[in-house]
């Protein structure tokens, strides 16, 4: 009769790198976000950090990057695993270079995938999660047009290059967002960033633990209104 | 638990493996993720031993669709495939490699048809019963395996060196694969025949891939399989062995690495 604990003690596991689930937060920090909106967004980011950190598998698998956009596009945080993610405190000022910001986020996603492939790391479809309270401002119409075309080319059922989500805060031009992204944009109820980030971390949890064929059922958003 | 065990043909003595040419231990256990979501185990397995011929047939399926129905899809596919292979073997063993491939492709097709029938009978879309399927036949002379989707079939000859007969078919992303109901499933079916006697086999679902295989090349990790092969080879009481395998699949070391359903079917040739 074999010792009941023998399998657990004797079977050794293959050392594969943890699969990764990349997520870019693309955050509008233009002047109109000043005051209550940017404060609520910063609080929401801290909720995101805390929720992911409590989730042992997600904190090793989810990789978070933060890009802010106003008159300049800034990579506030390049990809880090969620256990090393520290929520930044963002300031609001300037115009809304949304097109350039989208290109930056999509470039980062492509580069990250290349890095995963080069290192034999398995990965999940990347997410770009854009939050804005306005519309493109201060850049050429071409910039947003090209960015929108790139989203449409990447985020579809054939290519599946990325999943691009747009969230509009009060004042956002929802019609522009509808044209921009493949997926219907979602309007944030008030400044309920906390609920939104709780939903995002729950979704990241679901994605990062999904094995090949589970349908990733995301919790229904309690923070979104009908657009 | 939707796992199905088929122990032998009529006349085979249930509960004892002494007289069988193969010792088989298999378990499907619910992942912690599914348990949290109150979903049933969506993996299924089935196997049969032909004593006189010394042949083992095994099928493992991993259901993917909506919760309860995925388990049905996996059970229907693994049962139908097992029956089809056993029917095909009842007269003569296939004479050559292409006949073996035909046999396993035919069984995979029957599994797909069973899934479609089940979906039709319940009035649900086929996608609700999406499932993968891995099939293995081991005779005293060879081992043949076929697979649609992820998971893998691993075999070891007397020298103990484990080789993957099939490997996980995954897309660019880890959470994408081919299912029986996928439009190109039969074209994507993997098939491999190992023209030598095998001493040990393992068939498992994707929940164990990262632990059992060196990815992305999907090379079997020897120190994973060696103790398991030794365990099944030495197993005496089938129920106790299955309980031990289940306990292993539920143990914290495994659960820290995967919260998916996992199925592991192990077999060792006796003598």
Tab-separated table of C-alpha atoms in Angstrom:
chain	number	residue	atom	x	y	z
A	1	UNK	CA	0.000	0.000	0.000
A	2	UNK	CA	1.631	3.279	-1.017
A	3	UNK	CA	2.069	6.020	1.545
A	4	UNK	CA	-0.949	8.350	1.125
A	5	UNK	CA	1.206	11.445	0.999
A	6	UNK	CA	3.730	10.030	-1.419
A	7	UNK	CA	2.399	11.570	-4.624
A	8	UNK	CA	2.250	15.036	-3.181
A	9	UNK	CA	5.790	14.650	-1.915
A	10	UNK	CA	7.370	12.950	-4.879
A	11	UNK	CA	5.802	14.489	-7.987
A	12	UNK	CA	7.865	17.437	-9.182
A	13	UNK	CA	6.375	20.169	-11.312
A	14	UNK	CA	7.677	21.661	-14.482
A	15	UNK	CA	8.928	25.185	-13.887
A	16	UNK	CA	7.058	27.245	-16.427
A	17	UNK	CA	6.863	31.005	-16.183
A	18	UNK	CA	3.497	32.222	-14.891
A	19	UNK	CA	1.186	33.151	-17.779
A	20	UNK	CA	0.571	36.872	-18.068
A	21	UNK	CA	-2.515	38.974	-18.548
A	22	UNK	CA	-1.538	42.494	-19.661
A	23	UNK	CA	-3.788	45.462	-18.925
A	24	UNK	CA	-3.092	49.089	-19.885
A	25	UNK	CA	-4.969	51.821	-18.048
A	26	UNK	CA	-5.207	54.757	-20.432
A	27	UNK	CA	-6.242	57.738	-18.342
A	28	UNK	CA	-7.399	61.189	-19.370
A	29	UNK	CA	-5.616	63.786	-17.209
A	30	UNK	CA	-6.656	66.851	-19.189
A	31	UNK	CA	-7.649	70.105	-17.453
A	32	UNK	CA	-11.340	69.265	-17.260
A	33	UNK	CA	-10.524	66.344	-14.929
A	34	UNK	CA	-9.264	68.802	-12.290
A	35	UNK	CA	-10.796	68.708	-8.828
A	36	UNK	CA	-13.259	66.012	-7.870
A	37	UNK	CA	-12.839	63.815	-10.988
A	38	UNK	CA	-9.067	63.366	-10.709
A	39	UNK	CA	-9.332	62.841	-6.945
A	40	UNK	CA	-11.945	60.130	-7.490
A	41	UNK	CA	-9.826	58.523	-10.211
A	42	UNK	CA	-6.787	58.457	-7.894
A	43	UNK	CA	-8.882	56.866	-5.142
A	44	UNK	CA	-10.110	54.318	-7.659
A	45	UNK	CA	-6.563	53.439	-8.670
A	46	UNK	CA	-5.724	52.704	-5.044
A	47	UNK	CA	-8.748	50.400	-4.814
A	48	UNK	CA	-7.486	48.635	-7.943
A	49	UNK	CA	-4.042	48.182	-6.416
A	50	UNK	CA	-5.439	46.822	-3.151
A	51	UNK	CA	-7.942	44.461	-4.741
A	52	UNK	CA	-5.422	42.914	-7.109
A	53	UNK	CA	-2.844	42.575	-4.349
A	54	UNK	CA	-5.285	40.476	-2.298
A	55	UNK	CA	-5.729	38.034	-5.178
A	56	UNK	CA	-2.752	35.670	-5.111
A	57	UNK	CA	-3.019	34.229	-8.618
A	58	UNK	CA	-4.074	37.473	-10.293
A	59	UNK	CA	-1.317	39.394	-8.542
A	60	UNK	CA	1.255	37.139	-10.216
A	61	UNK	CA	-0.463	37.007	-13.601
A	62	UNK	CA	-1.998	40.414	-14.244
A	63	UNK	CA	0.457	42.982	-15.545
A	64	UNK	CA	-0.620	46.588	-15.201
A	65	UNK	CA	0.655	49.617	-17.119
A	66	UNK	CA	-0.589	53.190	-16.742
A	67	UNK	CA	-0.509	55.799	-19.496
A	68	UNK	CA	-1.855	59.286	-18.883
A	69	UNK	CA	-2.774	61.748	-21.587
A	70	UNK	CA	-3.287	65.496	-21.581
A	71	UNK	CA	-1.170	67.774	-23.761
A	72	UNK	CA	1.502	65.127	-23.462
A	73	UNK	CA	1.303	61.366	-23.338
A	74	UNK	CA	3.171	59.888	-20.376
A	75	UNK	CA	3.933	56.289	-19.557
A	76	UNK	CA	3.358	56.701	-15.837
A	77	UNK	CA	3.962	53.008	-15.178
A	78	UNK	CA	5.344	50.467	-17.617
A	79	UNK	CA	4.050	46.881	-17.254
A	80	UNK	CA	4.539	45.428	-13.778
A	81	UNK	CA	2.903	42.392	-12.248
A	82	UNK	CA	0.021	43.414	-10.025
A	83	UNK	CA	1.906	42.467	-6.846
A	84	UNK	CA	4.390	45.233	-7.664
A	85	UNK	CA	1.861	47.797	-8.867
A	86	UNK	CA	1.698	50.990	-6.808
A	87	UNK	CA	-1.149	53.309	-7.710
A	88	UNK	CA	0.165	56.643	-8.996
A	89	UNK	CA	-1.307	59.977	-7.976
A	90	UNK	CA	-2.245	61.797	-11.145
A	91	UNK	CA	-2.616	65.531	-11.733
A	92	UNK	CA	-4.928	67.087	-14.307
A	93	UNK	CA	-3.946	69.829	-16.754
A	94	UNK	CA	-3.836	70.676	-20.452
A	95	UNK	CA	-5.532	69.336	-23.570
A	96	UNK	CA	-6.561	65.810	-24.636
A	97	UNK	CA	-4.095	63.992	-26.922
A	98	UNK	CA	-6.210	60.884	-27.083
A	99	UNK	CA	-5.113	59.596	-30.500
A	100	UNK	CA	-1.432	59.662	-29.625
A	101	UNK	CA	-2.204	58.033	-26.276
A	102	UNK	CA	-4.075	55.173	-27.920
A	103	UNK	CA	-1.161	54.568	-30.284
A	104	UNK	CA	1.222	54.495	-27.328
A	105	UNK	CA	-0.944	51.965	-25.473
A	106	UNK	CA	-1.293	49.721	-28.513
A	107	UNK	CA	2.468	49.913	-29.163
A	108	UNK	CA	3.125	48.897	-25.577
A	109	UNK	CA	0.790	45.938	-25.923
A	110	UNK	CA	2.502	44.766	-29.118
A	111	UNK	CA	5.945	45.090	-27.559
A	112	UNK	CA	4.833	43.256	-24.457
A	113	UNK	CA	3.485	40.361	-26.509
A	114	UNK	CA	6.780	40.174	-28.391
A	115	UNK	CA	8.624	40.020	-25.060
A	116	UNK	CA	6.351	37.218	-23.855
A	117	UNK	CA	6.924	35.256	-27.048
A	118	UNK	CA	10.681	35.755	-26.891
A	119	UNK	CA	10.673	34.366	-23.348
A	120	UNK	CA	8.276	31.500	-23.903
A	121	UNK	CA	5.659	33.053	-21.630
A	122	UNK	CA	2.027	32.140	-22.323
A	123	UNK	CA	-0.385	35.060	-22.228
A	124	UNK	CA	-3.978	36.179	-22.453
A	125	UNK	CA	-5.556	38.712	-24.761
A	126	UNK	CA	-4.405	42.142	-23.614
A	127	UNK	CA	-6.845	44.742	-22.346
A	128	UNK	CA	-6.652	48.485	-22.903
A	129	UNK	CA	-9.004	50.333	-20.586
A	130	UNK	CA	-9.422	54.010	-21.522
A	131	UNK	CA	-11.123	56.536	-19.275
A	132	UNK	CA	-11.947	60.034	-20.547
A	133	UNK	CA	-14.224	62.927	-19.692
A	134	UNK	CA	-13.950	64.659	-23.020
A	135	UNK	CA	-12.920	64.181	-26.595
A	136	UNK	CA	-9.694	64.511	-28.588
A	137	UNK	CA	-8.377	68.019	-28.301
A	138	UNK	CA	-5.181	69.717	-29.378
A	139	UNK	CA	-4.060	67.113	-31.920
A	140	UNK	CA	-4.787	66.755	-35.626
A	141	UNK	CA	-8.037	65.025	-36.663
A	142	UNK	CA	-5.843	62.453	-38.383
A	143	UNK	CA	-4.350	61.371	-35.080
A	144	UNK	CA	-7.642	60.160	-33.647
A	145	UNK	CA	-8.825	58.823	-37.013
A	146	UNK	CA	-5.729	56.637	-37.376
A	147	UNK	CA	-5.959	55.507	-33.765
A	148	UNK	CA	-9.585	54.491	-34.270
A	149	UNK	CA	-8.726	52.514	-37.392
A	150	UNK	CA	-6.010	50.702	-35.492
A	151	UNK	CA	-8.431	49.777	-32.708
A	152	UNK	CA	-10.927	48.435	-35.228
A	153	UNK	CA	-8.204	46.451	-37.011
A	154	UNK	CA	-7.002	44.860	-33.762
A	155	UNK	CA	-10.133	44.431	-31.666
A	156	UNK	CA	-12.346	42.054	-33.599
A	157	UNK	CA	-13.210	38.369	-33.531
A	158	UNK	CA	-10.773	37.448	-36.285
A	159	UNK	CA	-7.657	39.283	-35.197
A	160	UNK	CA	-8.297	39.377	-31.446
A	161	UNK	CA	-5.226	41.546	-31.025
A	162	UNK	CA	-6.511	43.415	-27.998
A	163	UNK	CA	-9.695	44.142	-26.096
A	164	UNK	CA	-10.205	47.907	-26.035
A	165	UNK	CA	-12.716	49.327	-23.551
A	166	UNK	CA	-13.718	52.998	-23.418
A	167	UNK	CA	-15.324	54.515	-20.341
A	168	UNK	CA	-16.772	58.010	-20.485
A	169	UNK	CA	-16.944	60.177	-17.388
A	170	UNK	CA	-19.640	62.887	-17.202
A	171	UNK	CA	-18.942	65.326	-20.043
A	172	UNK	CA	-17.375	62.733	-22.340
A	173	UNK	CA	-18.406	62.779	-25.974
A	174	UNK	CA	-19.983	59.327	-26.073
A	175	UNK	CA	-20.679	59.533	-29.804
A	176	UNK	CA	-16.982	60.041	-30.489
A	177	UNK	CA	-16.158	57.079	-28.273
A	178	UNK	CA	-18.716	54.938	-30.070
A	179	UNK	CA	-17.010	55.660	-33.402
A	180	UNK	CA	-13.572	55.163	-31.960
A	181	UNK	CA	-13.846	51.683	-30.450
A	182	UNK	CA	-15.264	48.381	-31.638
A	183	UNK	CA	-16.941	47.771	-28.296
A	184	UNK	CA	-19.738	50.063	-27.163
A	185	UNK	CA	-18.401	52.637	-24.704
A	186	UNK	CA	-19.693	52.640	-21.156
A	187	UNK	CA	-20.685	55.750	-19.242
A	188	UNK	CA	-19.526	56.025	-15.667
A	189	UNK	CA	-22.283	56.814	-13.182
A	190	UNK	CA	-21.170	59.965	-11.421
A	191	UNK	CA	-17.599	59.535	-10.232
A	192	UNK	CA	-17.994	55.929	-9.222
A	193	UNK	CA	-14.405	54.987	-10.075
A	194	UNK	CA	-14.162	52.724	-7.056
A	195	UNK	CA	-16.920	50.439	-8.293
A	196	UNK	CA	-15.447	50.543	-11.770
A	197	UNK	CA	-12.010	49.478	-10.571
A	198	UNK	CA	-13.517	46.757	-8.394
A	199	UNK	CA	-15.237	45.465	-11.524
A	200	UNK	CA	-12.008	45.739	-13.514
A	201	UNK	CA	-10.011	43.779	-10.948
A	202	UNK	CA	-12.749	41.134	-10.775
A	203	UNK	CA	-12.647	40.898	-14.558
A	204	UNK	CA	-8.867	40.641	-14.543
A	205	UNK	CA	-9.211	37.909	-11.940
A	206	UNK	CA	-11.628	36.023	-14.176
A	207	UNK	CA	-9.443	36.403	-17.249
A	208	UNK	CA	-6.168	35.569	-15.552
A	209	UNK	CA	-7.524	32.336	-14.099
A	210	UNK	CA	-9.421	31.222	-17.130
A	211	UNK	CA	-8.025	28.089	-18.589
A	212	UNK	CA	-8.292	27.605	-22.206
A	213	UNK	CA	-11.898	27.239	-22.732
A	214	UNK	CA	-13.729	28.681	-19.848
A	215	UNK	CA	-15.995	31.404	-20.977
A	216	UNK	CA	-14.836	34.373	-18.994
A	217	UNK	CA	-17.983	35.598	-17.341
A	218	UNK	CA	-17.450	39.105	-16.083
A	219	UNK	CA	-19.487	40.415	-13.203
A	220	UNK	CA	-22.148	42.864	-14.374
A	221	UNK	CA	-21.000	46.467	-14.077
A	222	UNK	CA	-22.839	48.217	-11.272
A	223	UNK	CA	-20.997	51.412	-11.994
A	224	UNK	CA	-22.169	51.996	-15.547
A	225	UNK	CA	-25.181	53.777	-16.938
A	226	UNK	CA	-27.028	53.241	-20.177
A	227	UNK	CA	-25.433	55.230	-22.940
B	1	UNK	CA	-18.466	14.657	-10.834
B	2	UNK	CA	-19.202	13.771	-14.387
B	3	UNK	CA	-16.322	11.347	-14.783
B	4	UNK	CA	-17.230	7.951	-16.110
B	5	UNK	CA	-15.248	4.837	-15.544
B	6	UNK	CA	-15.725	1.795	-17.651
B	7	UNK	CA	-14.096	-1.211	-16.132
B	8	UNK	CA	-13.588	-3.963	-18.581
B	9	UNK	CA	-15.878	-6.031	-20.728
B	10	UNK	CA	-18.358	-8.549	-19.332
B	11	UNK	CA	-16.427	-11.120	-17.408
B	12	UNK	CA	-13.859	-8.671	-16.231
B	13	UNK	CA	-13.797	-8.805	-12.454
B	14	UNK	CA	-14.749	-5.422	-11.055
B	15	UNK	CA	-12.650	-4.037	-8.228
B	16	UNK	CA	-9.540	-6.032	-8.953
B	17	UNK	CA	-6.804	-5.205	-11.370
B	18	UNK	CA	-4.714	-8.318	-10.770
B	19	UNK	CA	-5.853	-10.155	-13.849
B	20	UNK	CA	-5.904	-7.146	-16.154
B	21	UNK	CA	-3.004	-6.501	-18.537
B	22	UNK	CA	-3.273	-2.814	-17.617
B	23	UNK	CA	-3.531	-1.082	-14.275
B	24	UNK	CA	-5.524	2.102	-14.703
B	25	UNK	CA	-6.097	4.896	-12.205
B	26	UNK	CA	-8.045	7.965	-13.259
B	27	UNK	CA	-9.644	10.938	-11.568
B	28	UNK	CA	-11.393	14.152	-12.581
B	29	UNK	CA	-11.593	16.776	-9.878
B	30	UNK	CA	-13.262	20.140	-9.744
B	31	UNK	CA	-11.068	23.186	-9.886
B	32	UNK	CA	-11.199	25.657	-7.035
B	33	UNK	CA	-12.319	28.270	-9.574
B	34	UNK	CA	-15.297	26.205	-10.602
B	35	UNK	CA	-16.072	25.235	-7.041
B	36	UNK	CA	-16.193	28.901	-6.133
B	37	UNK	CA	-18.631	29.467	-8.955
B	38	UNK	CA	-20.717	26.429	-7.899
B	39	UNK	CA	-20.147	24.881	-11.295
B	40	UNK	CA	-19.854	21.123	-11.712
B	41	UNK	CA	-16.629	19.480	-12.842
B	42	UNK	CA	-16.611	19.852	-16.592
B	43	UNK	CA	-14.011	17.207	-17.373
B	44	UNK	CA	-14.892	13.619	-18.177
B	45	UNK	CA	-12.930	10.437	-18.754
B	46	UNK	CA	-13.706	6.894	-19.834
B	47	UNK	CA	-11.573	3.820	-20.438
B	48	UNK	CA	-11.775	0.129	-21.195
B	49	UNK	CA	-9.345	-2.759	-21.234
B	50	UNK	CA	-9.510	-5.685	-23.658
B	51	UNK	CA	-7.934	-8.381	-21.554
B	52	UNK	CA	-7.226	-11.031	-24.145
B	53	UNK	CA	-5.640	-8.614	-26.569
B	54	UNK	CA	-3.896	-6.544	-23.904
B	55	UNK	CA	-5.396	-3.379	-25.331
B	56	UNK	CA	-6.192	-0.195	-23.413
B	57	UNK	CA	-8.582	2.434	-24.822
B	58	UNK	CA	-8.931	5.779	-23.048
B	59	UNK	CA	-10.803	9.025	-23.738
B	60	UNK	CA	-10.543	12.309	-21.844
B	61	UNK	CA	-12.609	15.429	-22.538
B	62	UNK	CA	-12.621	18.927	-21.097
B	63	UNK	CA	-15.945	20.717	-21.383
B	64	UNK	CA	-15.850	24.400	-22.161
B	65	UNK	CA	-19.257	25.821	-22.746
B	66	UNK	CA	-21.867	27.091	-20.336
B	67	UNK	CA	-21.704	25.522	-16.894
B	68	UNK	CA	-23.883	22.388	-16.612
B	69	UNK	CA	-23.977	21.698	-20.329
B	70	UNK	CA	-20.206	21.661	-20.719
B	71	UNK	CA	-20.076	18.641	-18.439
B	72	UNK	CA	-22.626	16.939	-20.663
B	73	UNK	CA	-20.622	17.749	-23.776
B	74	UNK	CA	-17.481	16.276	-22.245
B	75	UNK	CA	-19.290	13.146	-21.059
B	76	UNK	CA	-21.051	12.625	-24.391
B	77	UNK	CA	-17.835	13.086	-26.371
B	78	UNK	CA	-15.679	10.792	-24.250
B	79	UNK	CA	-18.310	8.032	-24.110
B	80	UNK	CA	-19.114	8.156	-27.805
B	81	UNK	CA	-15.447	8.132	-28.777
B	82	UNK	CA	-14.684	5.233	-26.451
B	83	UNK	CA	-17.576	3.192	-27.837
B	84	UNK	CA	-16.555	3.952	-31.418
B	85	UNK	CA	-12.951	2.894	-30.875
B	86	UNK	CA	-13.994	-0.273	-29.068
B	87	UNK	CA	-16.416	-1.160	-31.869
B	88	UNK	CA	-13.661	-0.582	-34.405
B	89	UNK	CA	-11.284	-2.844	-32.509
B	90	UNK	CA	-13.748	-5.678	-32.031
B	91	UNK	CA	-12.783	-7.502	-35.222
B	92	UNK	CA	-9.135	-6.936	-36.039
B	93	UNK	CA	-6.571	-4.385	-34.971
B	94	UNK	CA	-5.887	-1.815	-37.723
B	95	UNK	CA	-3.116	-3.159	-39.979
B	96	UNK	CA	-1.158	0.036	-40.541
B	97	UNK	CA	-0.700	3.610	-39.415
B	98	UNK	CA	-3.233	5.110	-41.785
B	99	UNK	CA	-5.855	2.596	-40.678
B	100	UNK	CA	-5.183	3.600	-37.075
B	101	UNK	CA	-5.591	7.245	-38.010
B	102	UNK	CA	-8.874	6.457	-39.771
B	103	UNK	CA	-10.109	4.628	-36.683
B	104	UNK	CA	-9.346	7.511	-34.341
B	105	UNK	CA	-10.619	10.144	-36.774
B	106	UNK	CA	-13.837	8.163	-37.133
B	107	UNK	CA	-14.199	7.981	-33.348
B	108	UNK	CA	-13.585	11.727	-33.071
B	109	UNK	CA	-16.250	12.306	-35.710
B	110	UNK	CA	-18.687	10.152	-33.752
B	111	UNK	CA	-17.893	12.135	-30.630
B	112	UNK	CA	-18.718	15.335	-32.513
B	113	UNK	CA	-21.979	13.836	-33.720
B	114	UNK	CA	-22.865	12.786	-30.179
B	115	UNK	CA	-22.258	16.349	-28.993
B	116	UNK	CA	-24.459	17.699	-31.794
B	117	UNK	CA	-27.223	15.221	-30.977
B	118	UNK	CA	-27.089	16.144	-27.323
B	119	UNK	CA	-27.271	19.865	-28.161
B	120	UNK	CA	-30.140	19.252	-30.581
B	121	UNK	CA	-32.074	17.177	-28.057
B	122	UNK	CA	-31.813	19.957	-25.513
B	123	UNK	CA	-32.447	22.748	-27.971
B	124	UNK	CA	-29.236	24.564	-27.114
B	125	UNK	CA	-26.513	25.811	-29.453
B	126	UNK	CA	-23.598	23.433	-30.041
B	127	UNK	CA	-21.275	25.945	-28.423
B	128	UNK	CA	-22.957	25.248	-25.063
B	129	UNK	CA	-21.457	21.739	-25.279
B	130	UNK	CA	-18.020	22.760	-26.499
B	131	UNK	CA	-15.397	20.248	-25.427
B	132	UNK	CA	-11.927	19.011	-26.226
B	133	UNK	CA	-11.167	15.320	-26.762
B	134	UNK	CA	-8.038	13.223	-26.323
B	135	UNK	CA	-8.002	9.551	-27.325
B	136	UNK	CA	-5.454	6.852	-26.718
B	137	UNK	CA	-5.148	3.217	-27.732
B	138	UNK	CA	-2.233	1.139	-26.483
B	139	UNK	CA	-1.686	-2.398	-27.720
B	140	UNK	CA	1.193	-4.776	-26.890
B	141	UNK	CA	2.949	-3.424	-29.997
B	142	UNK	CA	2.169	0.258	-30.295
B	143	UNK	CA	0.378	3.325	-28.969
B	144	UNK	CA	-1.836	5.612	-31.054
B	145	UNK	CA	-3.265	8.934	-29.925
B	146	UNK	CA	-5.530	11.595	-31.385
B	147	UNK	CA	-6.570	14.926	-29.965
B	148	UNK	CA	-8.667	17.983	-30.662
B	149	UNK	CA	-7.900	20.961	-28.452
B	150	UNK	CA	-5.628	21.196	-25.468
B	151	UNK	CA	-4.478	18.689	-22.906
B	152	UNK	CA	-1.994	15.993	-23.873
B	153	UNK	CA	-1.275	12.278	-24.192
B	154	UNK	CA	2.110	11.157	-22.861
B	155	UNK	CA	3.597	7.676	-23.147
B	156	UNK	CA	6.735	6.003	-21.885
B	157	UNK	CA	8.414	2.874	-23.206
B	158	UNK	CA	10.284	0.443	-20.972
B	159	UNK	CA	13.236	2.802	-20.735
B	160	UNK	CA	10.941	5.203	-18.848
B	161	UNK	CA	11.549	8.072	-21.236
B	162	UNK	CA	8.248	9.998	-21.531
B	163	UNK	CA	7.242	11.365	-24.928
B	164	UNK	CA	4.235	13.482	-25.845
B	165	UNK	CA	2.060	11.758	-28.444
B	166	UNK	CA	-0.183	14.803	-28.602
B	167	UNK	CA	0.395	18.327	-27.304
B	168	UNK	CA	-1.883	21.217	-26.335
B	169	UNK	CA	-3.358	22.940	-29.374
B	170	UNK	CA	-3.532	26.516	-28.138
B	171	UNK	CA	-3.944	29.709	-30.089
B	172	UNK	CA	-2.011	32.906	-29.545
B	173	UNK	CA	-3.656	33.275	-26.161
B	174	UNK	CA	-3.567	30.790	-23.351
B	175	UNK	CA	-7.351	30.813	-23.024
B	176	UNK	CA	-8.069	29.876	-26.626
B	177	UNK	CA	-8.182	26.437	-28.152
B	178	UNK	CA	-9.960	24.244	-30.687
B	179	UNK	CA	-13.094	22.348	-29.724
B	180	UNK	CA	-14.838	19.420	-31.334
B	181	UNK	CA	-17.528	21.829	-32.531
B	182	UNK	CA	-14.971	24.264	-34.043
B	183	UNK	CA	-15.383	24.516	-37.837
B	184	UNK	CA	-11.928	23.080	-38.524
B	185	UNK	CA	-11.741	20.625	-35.642
B	186	UNK	CA	-11.214	17.444	-37.668
B	187	UNK	CA	-8.590	19.122	-39.850
B	188	UNK	CA	-6.777	20.218	-36.729
B	189	UNK	CA	-6.978	16.795	-35.105
B	190	UNK	CA	-3.526	15.657	-34.044
B	191	UNK	CA	-2.605	12.052	-34.593
B	192	UNK	CA	0.522	10.170	-33.662
B	193	UNK	CA	1.421	6.522	-33.647
B	194	UNK	CA	4.364	5.272	-31.629
B	195	UNK	CA	5.376	1.948	-33.232
B	196	UNK	CA	6.723	0.333	-30.091
B	197	UNK	CA	5.271	-1.176	-26.916
B	198	UNK	CA	4.608	1.395	-24.217
B	199	UNK	CA	4.815	0.627	-20.537
B	200	UNK	CA	3.072	3.698	-19.139
B	201	UNK	CA	0.629	6.285	-20.421
B	202	UNK	CA	-0.894	9.481	-19.078
B	203	UNK	CA	-3.812	11.429	-20.554
B	204	UNK	CA	-4.678	14.746	-18.962
B	205	UNK	CA	-6.588	17.993	-19.435
B	206	UNK	CA	-5.177	21.480	-19.678
B	207	UNK	CA	-5.380	22.144	-15.937
B	208	UNK	CA	-2.186	20.090	-15.589
B	209	UNK	CA	-0.328	21.355	-18.646
B	210	UNK	CA	1.795	23.917	-16.847
B	211	UNK	CA	2.811	21.355	-14.210
B	212	UNK	CA	3.436	18.343	-16.420
B	213	UNK	CA	4.933	19.868	-19.552
B	214	UNK	CA	7.777	22.223	-20.282
B	215	UNK	CA	6.059	24.952	-22.273
B	216	UNK	CA	5.900	26.208	-24.954
B	217	UNK	CA	7.548	23.160	-26.570
B	218	UNK	CA	5.261	20.853	-24.555
B	219	UNK	CA	8.023	18.411	-23.594
B	220	UNK	CA	6.965	16.028	-20.809
B	221	UNK	CA	8.619	16.857	-17.498
B	222	UNK	CA	10.208	13.568	-16.444
B	223	UNK	CA	10.165	14.162	-12.673
B	224	UNK	CA	6.428	14.828	-12.902
B	225	UNK	CA	5.616	11.551	-14.614
B	226	UNK	CA	8.099	9.124	-13.052
B	227	UNK	CA	6.474	9.009	-9.571
B	228	UNK	CA	2.983	8.855	-11.088
B	229	UNK	CA	3.931	5.989	-13.397
B	230	UNK	CA	5.520	4.160	-10.471
B	231	UNK	CA	2.351	4.779	-8.448
B	232	UNK	CA	-0.031	3.331	-11.042
B	233	UNK	CA	2.289	0.396	-11.715
B	234	UNK	CA	2.299	-0.523	-8.020
B	235	UNK	CA	-1.385	0.183	-7.386
B	236	UNK	CA	-3.374	-2.756	-6.011
B	237	UNK	CA	-6.756	-1.574	-4.776
B	238	UNK	CA	-8.360	0.526	-7.563
B	239	UNK	CA	-10.582	2.512	-5.199
B	240	UNK	CA	-7.751	3.384	-2.843
B	241	UNK	CA	-5.546	4.326	-5.781
B	242	UNK	CA	-8.221	6.584	-7.238
B	243	UNK	CA	-8.706	8.248	-3.852
B	244	UNK	CA	-4.989	8.858	-3.622
B	245	UNK	CA	-4.839	10.324	-7.098
B	246	UNK	CA	-7.805	12.583	-6.307
B	247	UNK	CA	-6.121	13.722	-3.104
B	248	UNK	CA	-3.020	14.558	-5.103
B	249	UNK	CA	-4.998	16.552	-7.667
B	250	UNK	CA	-6.633	18.502	-4.828
B	251	UNK	CA	-3.479	19.078	-2.802
B	252	UNK	CA	-2.343	22.653	-2.113
B	253	UNK	CA	0.784	22.349	-4.241
B	254	UNK	CA	-1.357	21.598	-7.273
B	255	UNK	CA	-4.051	24.087	-6.345
B	256	UNK	CA	-1.591	26.953	-6.037
B	257	UNK	CA	-0.732	26.435	-9.672
B	258	UNK	CA	-4.125	25.909	-11.255
B	259	UNK	CA	-7.698	26.461	-10.233
B	260	UNK	CA	-9.145	24.715	-13.264
B	261	UNK	CA	-10.773	21.299	-13.336
B	262	UNK	CA	-8.136	18.625	-13.769
B	263	UNK	CA	-8.301	15.119	-15.114
B	264	UNK	CA	-5.441	12.659	-15.035
B	265	UNK	CA	-5.715	9.140	-16.375
B	266	UNK	CA	-2.706	6.916	-15.701
B	267	UNK	CA	-2.095	3.393	-16.921
B	268	UNK	CA	0.708	0.893	-16.526
B	269	UNK	CA	1.175	-2.350	-18.411
B	270	UNK	CA	1.451	-5.271	-16.050
B	271	UNK	CA	4.480	-7.458	-16.480
